[in-house]
C-alpha atoms as one frame of an Amber mdcrd trajectory, in Angstrom:
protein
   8.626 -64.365-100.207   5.746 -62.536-101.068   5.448 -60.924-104.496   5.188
 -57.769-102.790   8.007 -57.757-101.031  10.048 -58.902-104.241   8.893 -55.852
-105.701  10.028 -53.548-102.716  13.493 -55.252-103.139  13.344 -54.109-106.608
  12.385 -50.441-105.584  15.254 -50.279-103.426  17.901 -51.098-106.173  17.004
 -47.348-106.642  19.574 -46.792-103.882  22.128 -46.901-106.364  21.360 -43.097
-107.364  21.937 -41.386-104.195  25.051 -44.017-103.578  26.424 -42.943-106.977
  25.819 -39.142-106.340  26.972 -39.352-103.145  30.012 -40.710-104.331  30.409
 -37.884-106.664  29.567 -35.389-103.842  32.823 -36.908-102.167  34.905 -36.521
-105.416  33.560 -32.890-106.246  34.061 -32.458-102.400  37.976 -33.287-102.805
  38.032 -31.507-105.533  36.820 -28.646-104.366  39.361 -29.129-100.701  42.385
 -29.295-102.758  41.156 -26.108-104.488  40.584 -24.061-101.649  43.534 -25.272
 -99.619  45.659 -24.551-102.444  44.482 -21.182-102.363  45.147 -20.880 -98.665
  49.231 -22.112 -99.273  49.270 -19.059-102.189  48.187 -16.788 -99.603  50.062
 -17.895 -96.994  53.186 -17.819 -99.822  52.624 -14.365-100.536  52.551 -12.991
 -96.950  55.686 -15.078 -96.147  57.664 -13.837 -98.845  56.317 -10.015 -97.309
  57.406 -10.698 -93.557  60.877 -12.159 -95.325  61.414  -8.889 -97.548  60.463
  -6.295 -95.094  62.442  -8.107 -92.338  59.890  -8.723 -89.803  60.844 -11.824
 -88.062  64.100 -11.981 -86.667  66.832 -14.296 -87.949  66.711 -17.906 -86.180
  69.831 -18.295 -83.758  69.399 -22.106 -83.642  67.744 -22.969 -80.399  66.216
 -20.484 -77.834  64.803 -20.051 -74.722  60.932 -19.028 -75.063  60.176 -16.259
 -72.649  55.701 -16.245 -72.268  53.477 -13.943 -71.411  52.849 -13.761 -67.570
  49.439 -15.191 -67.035  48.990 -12.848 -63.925  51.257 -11.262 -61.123  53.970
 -13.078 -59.950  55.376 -14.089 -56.708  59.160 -14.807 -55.967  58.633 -17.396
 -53.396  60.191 -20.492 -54.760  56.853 -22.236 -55.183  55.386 -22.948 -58.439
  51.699 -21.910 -57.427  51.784 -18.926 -59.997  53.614 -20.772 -62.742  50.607
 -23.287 -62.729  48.909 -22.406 -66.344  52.249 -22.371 -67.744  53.207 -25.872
 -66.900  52.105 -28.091 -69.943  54.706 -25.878 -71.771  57.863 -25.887 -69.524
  61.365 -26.103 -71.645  63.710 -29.391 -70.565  66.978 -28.656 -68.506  67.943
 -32.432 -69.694  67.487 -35.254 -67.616  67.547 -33.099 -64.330  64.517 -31.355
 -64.255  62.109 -28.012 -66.336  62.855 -24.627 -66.856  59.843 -21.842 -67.169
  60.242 -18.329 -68.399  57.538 -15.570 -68.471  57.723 -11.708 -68.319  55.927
  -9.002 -67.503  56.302  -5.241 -67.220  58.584  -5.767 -63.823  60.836  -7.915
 -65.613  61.726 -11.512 -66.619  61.142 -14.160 -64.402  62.840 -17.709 -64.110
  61.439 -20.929 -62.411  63.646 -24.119 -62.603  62.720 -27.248 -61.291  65.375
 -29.851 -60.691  64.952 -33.688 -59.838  67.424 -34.534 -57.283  66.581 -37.094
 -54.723  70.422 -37.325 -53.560  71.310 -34.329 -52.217  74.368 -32.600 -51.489
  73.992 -29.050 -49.806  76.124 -26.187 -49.101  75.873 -22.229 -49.341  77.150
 -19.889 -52.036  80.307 -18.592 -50.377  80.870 -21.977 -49.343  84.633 -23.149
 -50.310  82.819 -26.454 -51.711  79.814 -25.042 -52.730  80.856 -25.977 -56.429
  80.727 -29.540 -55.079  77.305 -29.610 -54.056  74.251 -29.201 -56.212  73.939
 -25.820 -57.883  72.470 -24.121 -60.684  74.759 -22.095 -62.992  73.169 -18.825
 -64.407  74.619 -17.409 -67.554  73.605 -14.102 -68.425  74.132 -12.250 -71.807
  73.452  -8.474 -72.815  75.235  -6.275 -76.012  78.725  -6.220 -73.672  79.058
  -9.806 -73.001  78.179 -12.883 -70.979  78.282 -13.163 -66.937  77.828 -16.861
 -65.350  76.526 -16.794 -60.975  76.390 -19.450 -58.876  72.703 -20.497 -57.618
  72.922 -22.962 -54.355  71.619 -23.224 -50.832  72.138 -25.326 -47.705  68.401
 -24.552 -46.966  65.473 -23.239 -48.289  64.674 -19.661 -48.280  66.266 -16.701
 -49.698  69.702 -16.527 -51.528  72.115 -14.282 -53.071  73.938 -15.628 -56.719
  77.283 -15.353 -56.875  79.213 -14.270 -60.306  82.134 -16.551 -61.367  83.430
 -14.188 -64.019  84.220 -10.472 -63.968  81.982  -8.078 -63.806  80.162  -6.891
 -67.071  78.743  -3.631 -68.170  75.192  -3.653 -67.749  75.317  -7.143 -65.871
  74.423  -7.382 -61.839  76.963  -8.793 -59.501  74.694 -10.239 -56.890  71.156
 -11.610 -57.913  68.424 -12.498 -55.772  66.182 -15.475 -55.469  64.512 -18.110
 -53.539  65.248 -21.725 -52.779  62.941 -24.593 -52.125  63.260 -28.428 -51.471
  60.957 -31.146 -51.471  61.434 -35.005 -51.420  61.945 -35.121 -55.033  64.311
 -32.256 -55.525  64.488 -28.419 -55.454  62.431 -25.399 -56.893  64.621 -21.695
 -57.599  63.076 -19.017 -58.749  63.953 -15.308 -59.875  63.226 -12.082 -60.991
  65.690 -10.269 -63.658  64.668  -6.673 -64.315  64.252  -5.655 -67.726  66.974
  -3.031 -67.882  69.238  -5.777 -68.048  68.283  -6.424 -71.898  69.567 -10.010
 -72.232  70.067 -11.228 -75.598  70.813 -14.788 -74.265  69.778 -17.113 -71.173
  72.164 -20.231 -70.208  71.004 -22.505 -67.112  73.430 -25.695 -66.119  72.224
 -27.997 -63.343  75.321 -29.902 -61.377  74.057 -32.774 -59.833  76.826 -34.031
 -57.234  75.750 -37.455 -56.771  76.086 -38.105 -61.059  79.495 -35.894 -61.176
  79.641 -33.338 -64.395  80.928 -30.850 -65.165  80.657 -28.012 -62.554  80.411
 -24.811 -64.698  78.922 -25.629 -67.629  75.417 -24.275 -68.778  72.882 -24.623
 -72.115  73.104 -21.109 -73.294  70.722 -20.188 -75.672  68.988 -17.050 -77.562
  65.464 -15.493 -75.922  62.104 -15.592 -77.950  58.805 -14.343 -76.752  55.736
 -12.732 -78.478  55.906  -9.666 -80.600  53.052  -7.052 -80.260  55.117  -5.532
 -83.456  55.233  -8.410 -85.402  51.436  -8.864 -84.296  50.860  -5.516 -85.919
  52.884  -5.870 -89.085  51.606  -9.309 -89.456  47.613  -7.875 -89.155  48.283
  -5.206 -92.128  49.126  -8.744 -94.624  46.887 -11.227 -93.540  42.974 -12.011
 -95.679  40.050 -10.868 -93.629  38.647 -13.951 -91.524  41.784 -15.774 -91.290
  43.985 -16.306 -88.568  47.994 -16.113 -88.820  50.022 -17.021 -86.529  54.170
 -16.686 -86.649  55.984 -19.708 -85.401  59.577 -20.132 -84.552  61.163 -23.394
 -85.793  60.097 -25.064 -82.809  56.599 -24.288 -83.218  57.081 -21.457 -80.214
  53.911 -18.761 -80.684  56.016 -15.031 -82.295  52.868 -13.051 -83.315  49.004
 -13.227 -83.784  46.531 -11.743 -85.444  42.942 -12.359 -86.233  40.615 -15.262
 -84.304  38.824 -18.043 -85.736  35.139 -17.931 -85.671  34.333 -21.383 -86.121
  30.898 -21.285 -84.193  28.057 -23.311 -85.818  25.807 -20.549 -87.789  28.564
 -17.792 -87.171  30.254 -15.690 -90.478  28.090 -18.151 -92.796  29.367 -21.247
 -91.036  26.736 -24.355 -91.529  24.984 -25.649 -88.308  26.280 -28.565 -86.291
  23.958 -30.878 -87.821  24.939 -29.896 -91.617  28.444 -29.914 -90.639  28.033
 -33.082 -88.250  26.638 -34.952 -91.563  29.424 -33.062 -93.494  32.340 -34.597
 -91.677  30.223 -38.320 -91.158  29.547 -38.900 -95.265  31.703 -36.785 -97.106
  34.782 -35.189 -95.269  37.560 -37.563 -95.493  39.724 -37.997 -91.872  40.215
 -34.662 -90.348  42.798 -34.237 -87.864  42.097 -33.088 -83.839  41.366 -29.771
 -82.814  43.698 -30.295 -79.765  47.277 -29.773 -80.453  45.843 -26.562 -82.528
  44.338 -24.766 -79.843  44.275 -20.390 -80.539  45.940 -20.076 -77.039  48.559
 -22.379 -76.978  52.198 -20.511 -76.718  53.243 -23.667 -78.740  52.189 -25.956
 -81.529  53.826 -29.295 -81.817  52.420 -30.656 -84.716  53.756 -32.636 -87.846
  52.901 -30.023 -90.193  54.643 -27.453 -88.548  57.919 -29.491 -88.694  57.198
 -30.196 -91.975  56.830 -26.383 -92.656  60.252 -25.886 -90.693  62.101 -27.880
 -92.249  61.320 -26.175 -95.722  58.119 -27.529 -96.899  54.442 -26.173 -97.176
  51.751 -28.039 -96.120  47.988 -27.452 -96.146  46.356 -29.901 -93.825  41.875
 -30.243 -93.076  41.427 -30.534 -89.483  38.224 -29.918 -86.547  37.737 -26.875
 -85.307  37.304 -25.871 -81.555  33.692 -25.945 -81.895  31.116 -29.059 -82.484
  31.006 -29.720 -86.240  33.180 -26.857 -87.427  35.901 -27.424 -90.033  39.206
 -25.359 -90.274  42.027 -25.197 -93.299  45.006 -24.609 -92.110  47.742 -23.841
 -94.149  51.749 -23.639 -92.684  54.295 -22.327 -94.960  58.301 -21.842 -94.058
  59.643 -18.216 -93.394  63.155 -18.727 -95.752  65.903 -15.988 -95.800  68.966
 -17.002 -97.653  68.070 -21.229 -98.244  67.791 -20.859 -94.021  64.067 -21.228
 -92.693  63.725 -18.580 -89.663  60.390 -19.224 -88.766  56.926 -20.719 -89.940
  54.095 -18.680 -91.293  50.478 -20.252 -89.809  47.134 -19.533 -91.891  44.139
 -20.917 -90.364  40.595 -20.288 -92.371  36.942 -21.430 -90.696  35.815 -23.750
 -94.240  32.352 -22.014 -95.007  32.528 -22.886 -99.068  33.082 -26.458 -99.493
  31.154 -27.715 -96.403  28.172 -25.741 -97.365  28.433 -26.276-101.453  28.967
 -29.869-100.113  25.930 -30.489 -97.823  23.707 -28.571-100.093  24.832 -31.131
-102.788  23.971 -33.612-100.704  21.019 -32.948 -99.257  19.622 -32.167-102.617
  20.528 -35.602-103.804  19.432 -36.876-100.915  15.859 -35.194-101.063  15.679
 -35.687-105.050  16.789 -39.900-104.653  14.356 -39.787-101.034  11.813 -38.343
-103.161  12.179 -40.561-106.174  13.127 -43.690-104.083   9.683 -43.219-102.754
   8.112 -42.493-105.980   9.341 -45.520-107.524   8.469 -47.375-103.990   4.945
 -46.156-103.819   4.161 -47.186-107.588   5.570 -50.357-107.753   4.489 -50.808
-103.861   0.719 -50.140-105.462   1.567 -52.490-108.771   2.529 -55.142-106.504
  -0.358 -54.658-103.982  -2.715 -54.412-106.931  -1.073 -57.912-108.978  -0.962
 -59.877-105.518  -5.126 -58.921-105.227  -5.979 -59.578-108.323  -4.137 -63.254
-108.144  -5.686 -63.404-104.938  -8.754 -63.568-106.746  -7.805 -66.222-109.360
  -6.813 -68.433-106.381  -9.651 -67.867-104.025 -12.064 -68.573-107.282  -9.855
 -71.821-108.259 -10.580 -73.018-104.837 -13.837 -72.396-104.556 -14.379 -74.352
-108.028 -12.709 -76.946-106.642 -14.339 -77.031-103.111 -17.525 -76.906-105.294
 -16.835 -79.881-107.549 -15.704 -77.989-110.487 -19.103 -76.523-110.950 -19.040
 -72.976-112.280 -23.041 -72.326-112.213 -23.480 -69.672-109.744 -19.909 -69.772
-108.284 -18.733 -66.566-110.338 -20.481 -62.762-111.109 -22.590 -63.222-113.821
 -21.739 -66.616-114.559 -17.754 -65.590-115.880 -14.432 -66.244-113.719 -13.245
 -63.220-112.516 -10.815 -60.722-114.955 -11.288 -62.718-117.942 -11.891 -59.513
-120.104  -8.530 -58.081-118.960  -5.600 -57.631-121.729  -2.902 -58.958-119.750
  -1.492 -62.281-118.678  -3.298 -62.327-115.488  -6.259 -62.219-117.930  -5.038
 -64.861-120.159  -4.417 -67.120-117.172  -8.315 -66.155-116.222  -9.411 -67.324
-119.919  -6.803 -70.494-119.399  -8.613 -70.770-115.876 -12.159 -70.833-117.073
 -11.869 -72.934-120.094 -10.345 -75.287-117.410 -13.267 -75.302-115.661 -15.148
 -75.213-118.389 -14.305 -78.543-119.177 -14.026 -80.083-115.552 -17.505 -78.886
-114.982 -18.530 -80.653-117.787 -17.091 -83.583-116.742 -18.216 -83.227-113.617
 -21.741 -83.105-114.478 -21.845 -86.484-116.224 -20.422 -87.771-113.406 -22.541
 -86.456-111.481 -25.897 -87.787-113.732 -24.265 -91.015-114.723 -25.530 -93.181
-112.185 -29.280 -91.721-113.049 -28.918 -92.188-116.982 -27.153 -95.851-116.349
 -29.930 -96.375-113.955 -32.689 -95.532-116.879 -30.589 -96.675-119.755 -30.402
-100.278-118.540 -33.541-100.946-116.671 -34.997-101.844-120.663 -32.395-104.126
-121.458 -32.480-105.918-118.397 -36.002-106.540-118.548 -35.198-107.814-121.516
 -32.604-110.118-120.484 -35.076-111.156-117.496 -38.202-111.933-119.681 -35.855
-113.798-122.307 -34.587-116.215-119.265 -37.978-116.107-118.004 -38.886-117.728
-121.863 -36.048-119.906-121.087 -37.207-121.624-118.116 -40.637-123.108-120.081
 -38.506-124.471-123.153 -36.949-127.803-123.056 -33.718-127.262-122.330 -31.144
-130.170-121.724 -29.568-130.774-118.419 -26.403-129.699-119.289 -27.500-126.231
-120.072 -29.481-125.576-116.767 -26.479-124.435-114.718 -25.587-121.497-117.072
 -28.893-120.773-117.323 -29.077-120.096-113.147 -25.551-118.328-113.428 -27.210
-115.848-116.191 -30.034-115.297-113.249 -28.272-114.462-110.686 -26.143-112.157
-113.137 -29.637-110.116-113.631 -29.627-109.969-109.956 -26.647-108.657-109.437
 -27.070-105.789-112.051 -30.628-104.921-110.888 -29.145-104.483-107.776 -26.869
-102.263-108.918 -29.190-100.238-111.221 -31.552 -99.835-107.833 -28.574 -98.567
-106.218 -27.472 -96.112-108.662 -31.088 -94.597-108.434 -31.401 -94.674-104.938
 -28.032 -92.581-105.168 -29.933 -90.073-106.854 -32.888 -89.512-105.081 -30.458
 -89.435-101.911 -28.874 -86.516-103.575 -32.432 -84.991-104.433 -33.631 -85.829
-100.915 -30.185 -83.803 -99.560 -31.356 -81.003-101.902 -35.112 -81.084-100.198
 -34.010 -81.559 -96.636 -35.944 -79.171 -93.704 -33.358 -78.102 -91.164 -34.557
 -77.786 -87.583 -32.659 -77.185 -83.810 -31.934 -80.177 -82.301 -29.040 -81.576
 -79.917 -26.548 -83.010 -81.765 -25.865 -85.368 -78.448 -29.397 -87.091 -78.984
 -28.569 -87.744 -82.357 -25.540 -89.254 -82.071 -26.132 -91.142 -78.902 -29.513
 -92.627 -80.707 -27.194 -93.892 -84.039 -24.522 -95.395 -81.309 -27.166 -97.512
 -79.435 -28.739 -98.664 -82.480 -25.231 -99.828 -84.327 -24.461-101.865 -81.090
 -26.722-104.345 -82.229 -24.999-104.480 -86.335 -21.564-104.916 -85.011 -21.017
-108.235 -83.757 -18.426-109.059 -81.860 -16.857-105.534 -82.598 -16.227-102.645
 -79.801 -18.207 -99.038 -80.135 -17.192 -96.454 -77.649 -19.248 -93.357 -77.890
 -17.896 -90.071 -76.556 -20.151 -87.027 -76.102 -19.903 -83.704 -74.706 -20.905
 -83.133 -71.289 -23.013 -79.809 -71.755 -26.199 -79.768 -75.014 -24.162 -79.115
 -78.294 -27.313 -77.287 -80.515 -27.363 -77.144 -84.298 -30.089 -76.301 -87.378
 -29.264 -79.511 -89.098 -31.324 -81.902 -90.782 -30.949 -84.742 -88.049 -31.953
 -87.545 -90.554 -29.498 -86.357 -93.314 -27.121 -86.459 -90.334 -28.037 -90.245
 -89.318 -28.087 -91.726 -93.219 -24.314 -90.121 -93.412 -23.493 -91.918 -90.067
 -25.030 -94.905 -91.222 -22.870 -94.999 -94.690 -19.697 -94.095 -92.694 -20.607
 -97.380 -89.905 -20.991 -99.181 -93.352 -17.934 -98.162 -94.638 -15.575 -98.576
 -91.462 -17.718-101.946 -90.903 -15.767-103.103 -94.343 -12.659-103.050 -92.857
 -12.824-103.704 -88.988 -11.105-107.169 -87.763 -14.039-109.042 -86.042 -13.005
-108.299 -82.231 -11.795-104.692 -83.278 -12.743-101.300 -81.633 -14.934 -98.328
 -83.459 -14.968 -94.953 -82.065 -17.742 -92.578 -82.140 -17.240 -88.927 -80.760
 -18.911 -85.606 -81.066 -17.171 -82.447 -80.060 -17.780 -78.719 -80.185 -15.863
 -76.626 -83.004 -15.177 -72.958 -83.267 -17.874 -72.158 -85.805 -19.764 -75.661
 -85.487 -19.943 -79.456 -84.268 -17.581 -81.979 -85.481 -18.492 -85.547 -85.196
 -15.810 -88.346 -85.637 -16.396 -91.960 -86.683 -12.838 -93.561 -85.797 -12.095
 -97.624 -86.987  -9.588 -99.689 -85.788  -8.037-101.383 -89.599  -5.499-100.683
 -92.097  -4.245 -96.945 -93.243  -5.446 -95.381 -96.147  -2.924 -94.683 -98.913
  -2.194 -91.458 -98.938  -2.958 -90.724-102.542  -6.618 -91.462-101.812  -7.065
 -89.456 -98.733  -8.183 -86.518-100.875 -10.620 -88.336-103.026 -12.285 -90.848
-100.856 -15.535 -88.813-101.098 -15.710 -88.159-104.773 -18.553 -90.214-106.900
 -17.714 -93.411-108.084 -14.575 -94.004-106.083 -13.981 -97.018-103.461 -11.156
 -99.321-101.988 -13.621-102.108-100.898 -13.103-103.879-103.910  -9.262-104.337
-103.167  -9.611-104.779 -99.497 -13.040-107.012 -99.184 -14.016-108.458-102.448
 -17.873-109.556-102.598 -20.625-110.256-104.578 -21.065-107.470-106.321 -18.771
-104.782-107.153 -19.172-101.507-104.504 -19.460 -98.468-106.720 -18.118 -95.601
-104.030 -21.145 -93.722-103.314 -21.759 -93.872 -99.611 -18.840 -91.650 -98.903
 -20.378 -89.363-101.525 -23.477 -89.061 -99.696 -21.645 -88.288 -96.614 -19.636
 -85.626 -98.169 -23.094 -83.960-100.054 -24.557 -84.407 -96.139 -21.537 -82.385
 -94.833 -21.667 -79.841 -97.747 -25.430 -79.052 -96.588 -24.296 -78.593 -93.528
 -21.993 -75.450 -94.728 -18.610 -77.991 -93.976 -16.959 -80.448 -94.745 -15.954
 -84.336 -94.751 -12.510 -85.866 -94.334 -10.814 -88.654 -93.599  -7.300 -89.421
 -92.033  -5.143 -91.724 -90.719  -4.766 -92.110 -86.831  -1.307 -90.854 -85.273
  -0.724 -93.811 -83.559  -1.510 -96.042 -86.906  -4.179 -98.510 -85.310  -6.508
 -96.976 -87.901  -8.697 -94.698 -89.596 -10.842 -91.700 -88.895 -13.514 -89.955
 -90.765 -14.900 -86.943 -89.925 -17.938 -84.511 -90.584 -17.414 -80.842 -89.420
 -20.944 -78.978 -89.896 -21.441 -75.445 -89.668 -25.336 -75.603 -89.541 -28.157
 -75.226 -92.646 -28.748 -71.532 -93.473 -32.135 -70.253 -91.814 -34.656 -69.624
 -94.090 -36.408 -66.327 -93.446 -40.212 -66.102 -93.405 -41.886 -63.596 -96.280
 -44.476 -61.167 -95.025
């Protein structure tokens, strides 16, 4: 991993600031819930405790009969086409079938719908009609209670009969319609408001499952209260929303609407409160089972609140993104709980104190995330250039030899005047070099100075044997006297050597470049090794099309010739050489392959310097090979703006070495 990227990695452990505020926007924002919703239960405490005092809501008569609003006109036909949007809230007759109730300024109407696949018919004045499937109606007013008889031997019209005495303010016939289908039958009625029930009892006799005949679940009536509405509107906060509830969650009076709309009454926009409710709101529960229109809610904290405990609960509102308190407190007369008190506030305060916390912390860490980013994004970017440096100068020193002269600006590595440790590693760097090119250098000039240093004393040594040979000498001595001989001749040879290794480098120096086709070159070297080989194999491979370089074609032959030399050193004597040239992406490349052992791979890398060679381990002979046709090959290269290398073949039959040249820099004419 780059040091860059390390450094970003670092930047972002800056996360941790808006992870920790955020974290503390979520406790302030709890904080801050339970606050307000505590508020909300006082409120809702004190208007209870009103409604109680001034006796607004009726006294709960256990369970009741809930008489809605009529959702339009309606139709006594037996068919439940008008009673469709009150449906999802019909009231259970038991396991036979629904009951629905709504009113109206004509009266009270009654729908029942009874499962009965078995049926058993008969008419009203029918002797058995108490054996067959009926409905029993019970009526009660001020005076008393009246129960009729509701069956039919077809659908259509029908008149109820009453099975007790008559009672003052009570009917004694009743009209209403009957309707069958395959699953059972439909009745429905009309009961004029005059009447003034106080309580409703419907009993379903099913004759196939037996029962008893006459009986019927009596129970008080409950519907909305326009008065309650009103007294209810003189208690309630501005921008809150009360709703009375019987026991059973049934809907007794309303007042005020929700305005939950993003942007409306100070309410934040769907995206603050969509990020609201996704990183700081904790669960909130579904708008659904508190719809504003619903004659009943059936939720856990309004049983909780009628059974005597006061509960503040967070849920969604209606709209996208909106958030609603709701607060539902028992209505408690005497230790009994007559109904439940509903206050339901659109949140404005803690979503908006909340996302403006947030987004400032967000902005503020954003902002210094990308500070901190930016700088140490620059500090890296800056460090990783300025080692970029020290490495591309380290390799160019070594690609170089080591030499510094002319490799740096003015003569220096680069940032060794800086204060830091980068610039104490360029000081550690350049005294380094210091010393290699030092070393270098007399490496470079030792085969010269040898050269000079011991042409005197073997002179010497020559002229002395020379001497030698006129004296009288006894026999015995002559043979040491011919080994000492051909010990000069050895080291002249050497010394010759070593100085014809330096004026090869001087020559290199001094070479003219001109255009010529690398082909001719290298097809001229191949026809004139075929006669040096032997018994040996030379395959020469050339491109099909002129490959044109500004070379110096004879430098290019003398470092073919040392390579043949060197790959002639360790060829069997009925082995295979390969000689190739190829076109490269900026160059030539020209490939001298040997069939013969592998090179160790320790000395693949310094097979070229000065003054190293393997002949002497592989094929000892006369004299001792001092490593510097390889060099020459490698200073050929180097004039050539490439380079030489050598390798091992994949298949392991042998070597390669190869030059890759680049061509000698034109020089430009003066004017």
């Amino acid at each position: 991993m780059s040091l860059r990227r390390k450094l970003l990695l670092v930047a972002l452990c800056t996360l941790a600031l808006p992870i920790a505020g955020w974290l503390y926007v979520r406790q302030m924002e709890a904080l801050l819930r339970d606050g307000q919703a505590q508020a909300l239960l006082a409120s809702a405490g004190a208007v209870a405790r009103s409604l109680v005092v001034t006796g607004a809501v009726p006294p709960a008569s256990g369970r009741s009969w809930y008489v809605q609003p009529a959702p339009g006109p309606i139709t006594v036909d037996g068919y439940g086409d008008d009673w469709a949007p009150l449906t999802p809230w019909s009231q259970s007759l038991g396991q036979h079938g629904k009951l629905l109730l709504t009113e109206d300024g004509d009266g009270l109407y009654l729908y029942a719908v009874v499962r009965d696949i078995q049926r058993t018919r008969a008419d009203a004045d029918d002797a058995n009609a108490l054996a067959a499937d009926h409905l029993i109606l019970t009526l009660g007013n001020a005076t008393g209670q009246r129960r009729y008889l509701l069956t039919s031997a077809a659908p259509g019209p029908l008149v109820a009969q009453p099975l007790d005495p008559t009672v003052d303010g009570l009917p004694d016939l009743l009209a209403a319609q009957w309707q069958e289908d395959g699953s059972g039958y439909q009745v429905e009625l009309r009961l004029p408001r005059s009447l003034h029930l106080r309580v409703l009892g419907v009993g379903v006799y099913d004759a196939a499952a037996g029962g008893d005949r006459m009986a019927s679940d009596t129970r008080g009536l409950l519907s909305y209260s326009d008065k309650l509405s009103g007294e209810l509107a003189q208690l309630v906060p501005d921008r809150v929303q009360a709703r009375v509830l019987a026991p059973q969650g049934w809907l007794l009076a309303r007042t005020g609407r929700l305005n939950s709309a993003p942007g409306a009454d100070g309410q934040p926009g769907w995206f603050a409160s969509l990020v609201y409710r996704s990183l700081l709101a904790t669960r909130l529960e579904d708008a659904s089972p508190w719809s504003q229109d619903v004659p009943r809610l059936d939720t856990p904290e309004v049983s909780q609140a009628g059974a005597g405990k006061p509960v503040a609960v967070w849920r969604s509102g209606e709209e996208r993104g909106s958030v609603v308190l709701a607060a539902a407190v028992p209505l408690e007369r005497a230790g009994k709980v007559d109904g439940v008190l509903l206050l339901e506030q659109a949140s404005r305060t803690v979503p908006l104190l909340a996302n403006r916390a947030l987004f400032g912390l967000l902005l503020t860490s954003f902002g210094v995330l990308l500070v901190a980013g930016g700088i140490l994004l620059a500090f890296a970017t800056r460090l990783s250039l300025r080692l970029g440096r020290l490495r591309n100068a380290a390799e160019r020193a070594q690609l170089n030899d080591g030499r510094l002269d002319g490799l740096f600006e003015q003569g220096r590595f680069p940032m060794t005047d800086a204060p830091d440790e980068i610039g104490d590693l360029a000081r550690s760097f350049e005294r380094l070099f210091e010393v290699v090119d030092g070393y270098t250098d007399y490496l470079r000039t030792l085969a010269s100075k040898l050269s000079h240093e011991l042409n005197t004393p073997l002179a010497i040594v020559k002229s002395s044997l020379d001497n030698l040979e006129h004296a009288a000498l006894p026999a015995e001595a002559q043979p040491y006297l011919a080994r000492a001989r051909d010990g000069v001749a050895r080291l002249g040879a050497l010394v010759r050597a070593m100085s014809e290794s330096s004026r090869m480098e001087r020559s290199i120096t001094a070479a003219e470049p001109e255009d010529v086709d690398l082909r001719d070159v290298v097809r001229g070297c191949a026809d004139a090794y075929r006669a040096l080989i032997g018994t040996r194999r030379l395959d020469c491979v050339l491109p099909d099309t002129p490959l044109r370089l500004h070379c110096a074609p004879e430098l290019i032959a003398q470092a073919l010739d040392k390579l043949l030399d060197n790959a002639l050193s360790f060829t069997p004597e009925h082995g295979w050489l390969r000689l190739s040239l190829s076109a490269a992406t900026d160059g030539a490349e020209i490939e001298l392959a040997n069939q013969g052992p592998l090179l160790p791979e320790a000395m693949q890398g310094r097979l070229f310097d000065s003054l190293v060679s393997l002949r002497d381990k592989a094929t000892p002979g006369d004299a001792p090979h001092l490593g510097l046709g390889l060099y020459v090959v490698r200073l050929v290269a180097e004039r050539h703006g490439g380079i030489a290398s050598a390798r091992n073949l994949d298949d392991g039959s042998g070597v390669a070495f190869s030059l890759r040249l680049r061509g000698m820099p034109r020089q430009r004419l003066s004017g």
